[in-house]
Short mmCIF file of C-alpha atoms and ligand atoms in Angstrom, two decimals:
data_model
loop_
_atom_site.label_atom_id
_atom_site.label_comp_id
_atom_site.label_asym_id
_atom_site.label_seq_id
_atom_site.Cartn_x
_atom_site.Cartn_y
_atom_site.Cartn_z
CA MET A 487 59.38 165.50 67.90
CA SER A 488 62.68 165.14 66.13
CA GLY A 489 63.25 161.52 67.04
CA ALA A 490 66.95 162.31 67.17
CA GLU A 491 66.86 161.91 70.92
CA ALA A 492 65.70 158.28 70.68
CA SER A 493 68.07 157.57 73.55
CA ASP A 494 68.68 154.36 75.40
CA ALA A 495 66.00 155.40 77.89
CA LEU A 496 63.91 152.50 79.11
CA PHE A 497 60.82 154.64 79.50
CA ASP A 498 60.07 157.47 77.15
CA VAL A 499 56.95 159.38 78.17
CA ARG A 500 55.74 162.16 75.91
CA GLY A 501 53.00 164.71 76.37
CA LEU A 502 50.86 162.54 78.57
CA ARG A 503 47.41 163.81 79.39
CA ARG A 504 44.73 161.94 81.30
CA VAL A 505 41.28 163.36 81.80
CA TYR A 506 38.87 161.42 84.00
CA GLY A 507 35.09 161.79 83.84
CA ARG A 508 33.12 164.43 81.99
CA GLY A 509 30.97 167.47 82.62
CA VAL A 510 31.14 168.73 86.20
CA ARG A 511 33.05 165.57 87.18
CA ARG A 512 35.82 166.22 84.68
CA VAL A 513 39.29 166.03 86.24
CA VAL A 514 42.50 166.73 84.36
CA ALA A 515 44.68 164.35 86.36
CA LEU A 516 47.74 164.69 84.16
CA ASP A 517 48.66 167.31 81.59
CA GLU A 518 51.59 167.52 79.15
CA VAL A 519 53.85 165.27 81.20
CA SER A 520 57.05 164.17 79.50
CA LEU A 521 59.95 162.32 81.08
CA GLN A 522 62.51 159.64 80.48
CA VAL A 523 63.75 156.90 82.72
CA GLY A 524 67.20 155.59 81.95
CA ARG A 525 68.49 152.12 82.66
CA GLY A 526 69.67 151.82 86.25
CA GLN A 527 68.16 155.14 87.22
CA ARG A 528 66.21 155.46 90.45
CA LEU A 529 63.58 158.06 89.66
CA GLY A 530 61.49 159.57 92.42
CA ILE A 531 58.05 160.92 91.49
CA VAL A 532 56.90 163.30 94.17
CA GLY A 533 53.93 165.57 94.73
CA GLU A 534 51.02 165.97 97.08
CA SER A 535 48.12 163.56 97.22
CA GLY A 536 46.01 164.02 94.08
CA SER A 537 48.87 165.47 92.00
CA GLY A 538 48.66 162.61 89.46
CA LYS A 539 51.47 160.29 90.58
CA SER A 540 49.47 157.06 90.46
CA THR A 541 47.82 158.09 87.21
CA LEU A 542 51.25 158.58 85.68
CA ILE A 543 52.65 155.22 86.71
CA ARG A 544 49.47 153.40 85.69
CA LEU A 545 49.90 154.87 82.22
CA MET A 546 53.59 153.95 82.17
CA ALA A 547 52.74 150.38 83.14
CA GLY A 548 50.10 150.14 80.43
CA LEU A 549 47.31 149.65 82.98
CA ASP A 550 45.40 152.66 81.67
CA THR A 551 45.19 154.58 78.40
CA PRO A 552 46.01 158.30 78.19
CA THR A 553 43.69 160.88 76.70
CA ALA A 554 46.70 162.13 74.73
CA GLY A 555 50.40 161.45 74.53
CA GLU A 556 52.45 158.30 74.35
CA VAL A 557 54.48 155.91 76.45
CA ARG A 558 57.31 153.86 75.00
CA PHE A 559 59.17 151.15 76.82
CA ASP A 560 62.56 150.12 75.48
CA GLY A 561 61.67 151.72 72.16
CA ARG A 562 58.30 149.99 71.84
CA VAL A 563 54.96 151.76 71.99
CA VAL A 564 52.84 150.83 75.00
CA THR A 565 49.99 153.28 74.47
CA GLY A 566 46.93 151.84 72.78
CA VAL A 567 48.48 148.38 72.48
CA PRO A 568 46.06 145.58 73.42
CA GLU A 569 46.84 143.64 76.58
CA ARG A 570 47.62 140.43 74.70
CA GLU A 571 50.48 142.23 72.96
CA LEU A 572 51.93 143.77 76.12
CA GLY A 573 53.86 140.68 77.15
CA PHE A 574 57.16 142.49 76.58
CA LEU A 575 56.12 145.01 79.23
CA ARG A 576 54.43 142.68 81.72
CA SER A 577 57.48 140.51 82.27
CA ARG A 578 59.90 143.41 82.50
CA VAL A 579 57.99 146.02 84.49
CA GLN A 580 56.44 145.17 87.83
CA ILE A 581 54.60 147.30 90.37
CA VAL A 582 54.41 147.20 94.14
CA PHE A 583 51.35 149.09 95.34
CA GLN A 584 50.75 150.87 98.62
CA ASP A 585 48.24 148.53 100.17
CA PRO A 586 49.08 144.82 100.12
CA ARG A 587 45.63 144.05 101.55
CA ALA A 588 44.13 145.31 98.31
CA SER A 589 46.79 143.91 95.98
CA LEU A 590 47.13 140.39 97.46
CA ASN A 591 44.26 138.00 96.83
CA PRO A 592 43.14 136.87 100.33
CA ARG A 593 41.92 133.52 99.00
CA MET A 594 45.24 132.53 97.46
CA ASN A 595 48.09 131.12 99.50
CA VAL A 596 51.41 132.90 99.41
CA GLY A 597 53.03 130.30 97.19
CA ASP A 598 50.36 130.74 94.51
CA ILE A 599 50.44 134.53 94.84
CA ILE A 600 54.17 134.67 94.22
CA ALA A 601 54.08 132.03 91.46
CA GLU A 602 51.19 133.69 89.63
CA PRO A 603 53.31 135.99 87.43
CA LEU A 604 55.34 132.93 86.39
CA ARG A 605 52.33 131.51 84.58
CA ALA A 606 52.26 134.26 81.93
CA ARG A 607 53.44 132.97 78.58
CA SER A 608 55.82 135.87 78.05
CA VAL A 609 57.41 135.21 81.43
CA ARG A 610 57.82 131.48 80.80
CA ARG A 611 59.47 132.31 77.52
CA GLU A 612 61.83 134.73 79.24
CA LEU A 613 62.75 132.49 82.17
CA GLY A 614 62.75 129.18 80.32
CA GLY A 615 61.66 126.02 82.10
CA VAL A 616 61.42 127.56 85.52
CA ASP A 617 60.55 125.39 88.51
CA ALA A 618 57.89 127.54 90.18
CA ARG A 619 58.30 125.99 93.59
CA ALA A 620 62.06 126.49 93.65
CA ARG A 621 61.64 130.03 92.37
CA VAL A 622 59.13 130.82 95.13
CA ALA A 623 61.52 129.46 97.77
CA GLU A 624 64.33 131.55 96.37
CA LEU A 625 62.17 134.69 96.35
CA LEU A 626 60.91 134.14 99.90
CA ASP A 627 64.48 133.84 101.06
CA ALA A 628 65.42 137.03 99.19
CA VAL A 629 62.68 139.04 100.93
CA GLY A 630 63.31 137.50 104.35
CA LEU A 631 60.14 135.46 104.76
CA PRO A 632 60.03 132.01 106.39
CA ALA A 633 60.26 128.87 104.26
CA ASP A 634 56.81 127.72 105.44
CA ALA A 635 55.15 130.85 103.99
CA PRO A 636 53.90 129.28 100.70
CA ALA A 637 51.11 127.28 102.38
CA ARG A 638 49.93 130.25 104.44
CA TYR A 639 47.54 133.09 103.57
CA PRO A 640 48.11 136.87 103.48
CA HIS A 641 46.02 137.55 106.62
CA GLU A 642 48.42 135.44 108.66
CA PHE A 643 51.17 137.99 108.07
CA SER A 644 51.88 141.48 109.40
CA GLY A 645 51.67 144.56 107.19
CA GLY A 646 55.43 144.61 106.65
CA GLN A 647 55.49 140.91 105.79
CA ARG A 648 52.59 141.34 103.38
CA GLN A 649 54.56 144.02 101.60
CA ARG A 650 57.50 141.59 101.43
CA ILE A 651 55.14 139.11 99.76
CA ALA A 652 54.15 141.80 97.24
CA ILE A 653 57.83 142.51 96.58
CA ALA A 654 58.54 138.79 96.07
CA ARG A 655 55.67 138.55 93.60
CA ALA A 656 56.92 141.61 91.73
CA LEU A 657 60.40 140.09 91.46
CA ALA A 658 59.14 136.67 90.35
CA PRO A 659 59.25 137.29 86.60
CA GLY A 660 62.75 138.78 86.80
CA PRO A 661 61.80 142.36 85.86
CA ASP A 662 64.19 145.11 84.78
CA VAL A 663 62.03 147.83 86.28
CA LEU A 664 60.32 148.03 89.61
CA ILE A 665 57.66 150.67 90.12
CA ALA A 666 56.87 151.30 93.78
CA ASP A 667 53.73 153.37 94.33
CA GLU A 668 53.88 154.58 97.95
CA ALA A 669 55.08 151.05 98.67
CA VAL A 670 56.15 151.77 102.24
CA SER A 671 53.85 154.68 103.06
CA ALA A 672 51.15 152.62 104.78
CA LEU A 673 53.58 150.77 107.03
CA ASP A 674 54.24 151.56 110.67
CA VAL A 675 57.25 153.77 111.13
CA SER A 676 59.07 150.92 112.88
CA VAL A 677 58.91 148.60 109.85
CA ARG A 678 58.95 151.23 107.10
CA ALA A 679 62.73 151.59 107.10
CA GLN A 680 63.24 147.82 107.17
CA VAL A 681 61.08 147.23 104.11
CA LEU A 682 62.59 150.24 102.38
CA ASN A 683 66.09 148.98 103.07
CA LEU A 684 65.14 145.54 101.75
CA LEU A 685 63.74 147.13 98.61
CA MET A 686 66.88 149.18 98.04
CA ASP A 687 69.15 146.16 98.67
CA LEU A 688 67.21 144.19 96.06
CA VAL A 689 67.30 147.07 93.58
CA ALA A 690 71.09 147.21 93.94
CA GLU A 691 71.62 143.44 93.93
CA LEU A 692 69.39 142.79 90.91
CA ASP A 693 70.48 145.93 89.09
CA LEU A 694 66.90 147.14 88.79
CA THR A 695 65.68 150.42 87.41
CA LEU A 696 63.40 151.97 90.01
CA VAL A 697 60.44 154.32 89.68
CA PHE A 698 59.69 155.34 93.22
CA VAL A 699 56.46 157.20 93.84
CA SER A 700 56.18 158.95 97.18
CA HIS A 701 54.72 161.97 98.85
CA ASP A 702 57.60 161.69 101.32
CA LEU A 703 60.46 163.82 100.04
CA ALA A 704 62.85 162.78 102.78
CA VAL A 705 62.62 159.19 101.58
CA VAL A 706 63.03 160.15 97.92
CA ARG A 707 66.10 162.21 98.74
CA HIS A 708 67.46 159.17 100.55
CA VAL A 709 66.93 156.57 97.82
CA CYS A 710 66.64 158.22 94.38
CA THR A 711 69.21 159.38 91.85
CA ASP A 712 66.72 161.62 90.07
CA ALA A 713 63.41 163.24 90.87
CA VAL A 714 60.43 164.81 89.16
CA VAL A 715 57.82 166.91 90.90
CA LEU A 716 54.15 166.87 89.97
CA GLN A 717 51.78 169.64 90.91
CA ALA A 718 48.12 169.28 89.98
CA GLY A 719 48.96 167.00 87.06
CA ARG A 720 51.82 169.08 85.71
CA LEU A 721 55.49 168.30 85.89
CA VAL A 722 57.01 171.38 87.46
CA GLU A 723 60.54 170.21 88.14
CA ALA A 724 62.91 167.46 87.06
CA GLY A 725 66.58 166.74 87.62
CA PRO A 726 69.16 164.89 89.67
CA ALA A 727 67.69 164.32 93.14
CA ALA A 728 70.58 166.13 94.79
CA SER A 729 69.94 169.36 92.89
CA VAL A 730 66.16 169.16 93.07
CA PHE A 731 66.42 169.00 96.85
CA ALA A 732 69.41 171.30 97.36
CA ALA A 733 68.38 173.99 94.87
CA PRO A 734 64.74 173.65 93.89
CA GLN A 735 63.82 175.97 91.02
CA HIS A 736 60.04 175.97 91.16
CA PRO A 737 58.18 177.69 94.04
CA TYR A 738 56.07 174.57 94.57
CA THR A 739 59.18 172.40 94.95
CA ARG A 740 60.68 174.99 97.29
CA ALA A 741 57.58 174.78 99.45
CA LEU A 742 57.68 170.98 99.49
CA VAL A 743 61.39 170.91 100.30
CA GLY A 744 60.90 173.56 102.96
CA ALA A 745 58.37 171.26 104.62
CA ILE A 746 60.80 168.35 104.97
CA PRO A 747 61.51 168.03 108.68
CA ARG A 748 65.01 169.32 109.33
CA PHE A 749 66.18 165.93 110.48
CA GLY A 750 63.70 163.98 108.41
CA GLY A 751 66.31 161.51 107.21
CA ARG A 752 67.50 160.63 110.68
CA ALA A 753 65.12 157.74 111.39
CA LEU A 754 65.99 156.19 108.05
CA GLU A 755 69.70 156.62 108.36
CA SER A 756 69.83 155.06 111.79
CA GLY A 757 68.03 152.08 110.30
CA GLN A 758 65.13 152.12 112.78
N1 LIG B 1413 39.58 156.54 88.28
C1 LIG B 1413 39.45 157.85 88.51
N2 LIG B 1413 38.30 158.51 88.22
C2 LIG B 1413 38.19 159.83 88.45
N3 LIG B 1413 39.15 160.61 88.98
C3 LIG B 1413 40.31 160.01 89.30
C4 LIG B 1413 40.52 158.61 89.10
N4 LIG B 1413 41.78 158.30 89.51
C5 LIG B 1413 42.33 159.46 89.95
N5 LIG B 1413 41.44 160.48 89.82
C6 LIG B 1413 41.71 161.89 90.17
O1 LIG B 1413 42.85 162.28 89.45
C7 LIG B 1413 43.69 163.11 90.27
C8 LIG B 1413 45.05 162.48 90.40
O2 LIG B 1413 44.93 161.28 91.16
P1 LIG B 1413 46.13 160.29 91.44
O3 LIG B 1413 46.83 160.00 90.17
O4 LIG B 1413 45.59 159.14 92.20
O5 LIG B 1413 47.07 161.19 92.36
P2 LIG B 1413 48.19 160.78 93.44
O6 LIG B 1413 48.59 159.37 93.18
O7 LIG B 1413 49.27 161.77 93.25
O8 LIG B 1413 47.54 160.94 94.78
C9 LIG B 1413 42.95 163.31 91.57
O9 LIG B 1413 42.20 164.50 91.48
C10 LIG B 1413 42.05 162.09 91.63
O10 LIG B 1413 40.91 162.37 92.38
MG1 LIG B 1414 48.64 157.69 94.43
#
């Protein structure tokens, strides 16, 4: 590692390896994965189910520790740093997961769910004396949820609305980076494009850097500036999204691209 390339990348991921379990249960989920995410980039992480996408973003977000390798965020080491010292990451990097039923506490009302990230000390420091209630109202408006949502509970909302709640919560601390892990994959086709369009509008409006994990290449082609391809824990391809999809170099990428329905982008582009 020369260090000379200490660029202005927000994320700098080097030689990540994650092995789960041991003995016959041993799984090498990620192996020798290196990548950078620049400010304002919209990076798609694609690959089949089980290829290591979620493992990778969990490591990037400091939610898990790699077996080997290192993650840096904005020049600061994330790997091996105790949670109490990860404030710089927690306020600036937020994740929206696939299943809002699992990620939203069913016993908390929507107002408390969205305000929860505002309670972190690092976030309060960043945002100053923020009025939580006003911030929640502002966020609900931004994601297109009704003003009476704060007093209601997640089960009272549809799947698409629950994902809007998760997006509002992720935006609450004013992050620079949004990581979306299959954030629209579980939604009905009819609402998927709406939530995706909302997400992309917010990314543009708030000037967010996006890490967009999806097994759906048509969607990644539609929303991302860059893409990396994971196959069985290894990064087999990386580059501008346009070239990855137009001229894939690796046979695995070629197979994935070949499987995109010919008019796969049509439903999205017509805004259904
Ligand atoms: N907590 C875990 N314990 C054991 N194996 C795991 C765990 N999490 C993921 N794996 C395994 O690691 C591999 C990569 O999983 P994952 O990162 O979830 O892939 P993806 O998100 O691309 O579907 C899979 O083989 C999966 O079964
Ligand atoms: Mg996953």
